[in-house]
Amino acid sequence: MEESGERLRWGVQRRLEFIDFRLFWDGRFNRSDLSATFGISAQQASSDIGQYEKIAPANLRYDRTEKAYIRSGDFAPAFIGQTIERYLLQLVAIENRWMRPEDTWFDAIPPVELITLGRRPTDSTVLLRVLDAVRKRQEIDISYASLTGSVQPSRTIAPHALAHSAGRWYVRSWSKDHNDFRDYNLNRIATVGDHRPSTIDTALDFEWVHQFNLDIRPNPKLSPERQVAVAAEHGMTDGRLLRPCRLSLSFYLMSEYNLDVEPGILKPEKQQIVLQNRDEVTQARALSRQMSIEALARALEGI
C-alpha cells in the first residue's frame, strides 16, 4: 500500500479505509459519499478511488446504472480487516447511545438488537478527576455506594489504573480506610472531593503487578464435537488457551465464565470451559494479596 514510493499519508489512508468500510457494510458507495464525508473535492475523491482500485482491483466494479461502485463477489477487506471488531463495537455503542450514528461511517445501520440491563452514563466530572489523580499520583476523597451496605460518607483512595471487565469499569486504588489495594466500580463513585499528593508506592500492589497465565481448556465432559467448537470459538491452540491476566483481575474473568466453580457441579453446557490451574491462581492471588498488605504496613510505618 504505497503512495509515490512512500507510505500512504494519514488522510489518504482514512479515505481508503472509508471506501473499504462502505463496500464491506453497505456493498456500495459513490464519489459523493467520499466528498461529503471528508469535505474534499470531486477531483480528489476520484483520485482516492483510483488509488483504491490500484491496491484492491478485485474488490469493486462501477455500475453505470446505479452510478455507484459495487462490492464484487471476490471482495476481501484491504484496510479494515484487522479492525472489524472495532466497527461491530460501534454498533453496540450506537444501540447504547454512547455514540451517534452520524459520528460513524455507516450509511445505514443493519438491524441490531442489543440485550443488556444497561447502566447509567459515566459521570464525566468523576472520570476526569479520577484520571487527574492517576496522572498526578494523588489521593482523593470520594463518596461511594458500596455493595457491603457501608454508610461511611467518604473514603480516601489513591487510584493508579483503570480496569474493564464484563461491561464495567473499575478504578484500581489504594484504600486508606482498608490499608490495601482494591477495585472501585467507577459508576458507584458519586462525587470526588479533596485531592492531595499520595505517598503510596503503586509497585506494592502485587496483585496488580503480578501477571499469571490462565490455562483454559474445553470442558472435558462436553462431547468431542462440542469441545472442538468451543476451542475454535476461543481461538485455542491444540485445545488450550493460555490467557495472560493480572491476578487482581482474574477474579472477574473467572466469575464471568464460571471458572471459579469446581468442575462437575454445573452442567457442561453452563461451564463450557474450565480452568486447568484454578487452584494455582487462587493460591497466587491470596499470596500476592498478603504480600501487598505486609509491604504496605512496613512502608506506612516509615512514613
Coordinates of C-alpha atoms in Angstrom, one line a residue, residues 22 26 40 50 61 70 100 128 148 157 159 164 183 187-189 192 194 207 219 228-229 247 249 258 275 279 289 299:
R22 CA -18.7 1.2 2.8
D26 CA -23.2 -1.5 2.5
I40 CA -12.9 17.0 -0.3
G50 CA -8.3 5.3 -8.4
R61 CA -16.8 -2.6 -10.0
I70 CA -20.4 -2.0 -6.1
R100 CA -24.3 8.9 17.5
L128 CA -11.9 13.5 34.8
T148 CA -21.5 -4.1 51.6
I157 CA -8.3 6.3 47.8
P159 CA -6.1 5.5 42.1
H164 CA -12.6 -3.1 32.5
D183 CA -11.2 -2.1 42.9
N187 CA -20.2 4.1 38.3
R188 CA -20.6 3.8 42.0
I189 CA -18.4 6.9 42.7
V192 CA -14.8 13.3 44.0
D194 CA -10.4 16.9 48.0
E207 CA -2.0 -8.4 42.8
N219 CA -14.9 -28.8 29.5
V228 CA -13.8 -28.7 19.1
A229 CA -16.4 -26.0 18.6
L247 CA -4.1 -11.5 39.4
L249 CA -8.5 -9.1 37.5
N258 CA -17.8 -19.9 35.9
L275 CA -9.6 -23.5 34.3
D279 CA -6.0 -23.8 42.5
R289 CA -2.6 -10.0 48.4
A299 CA 6.0 1.2 54.2

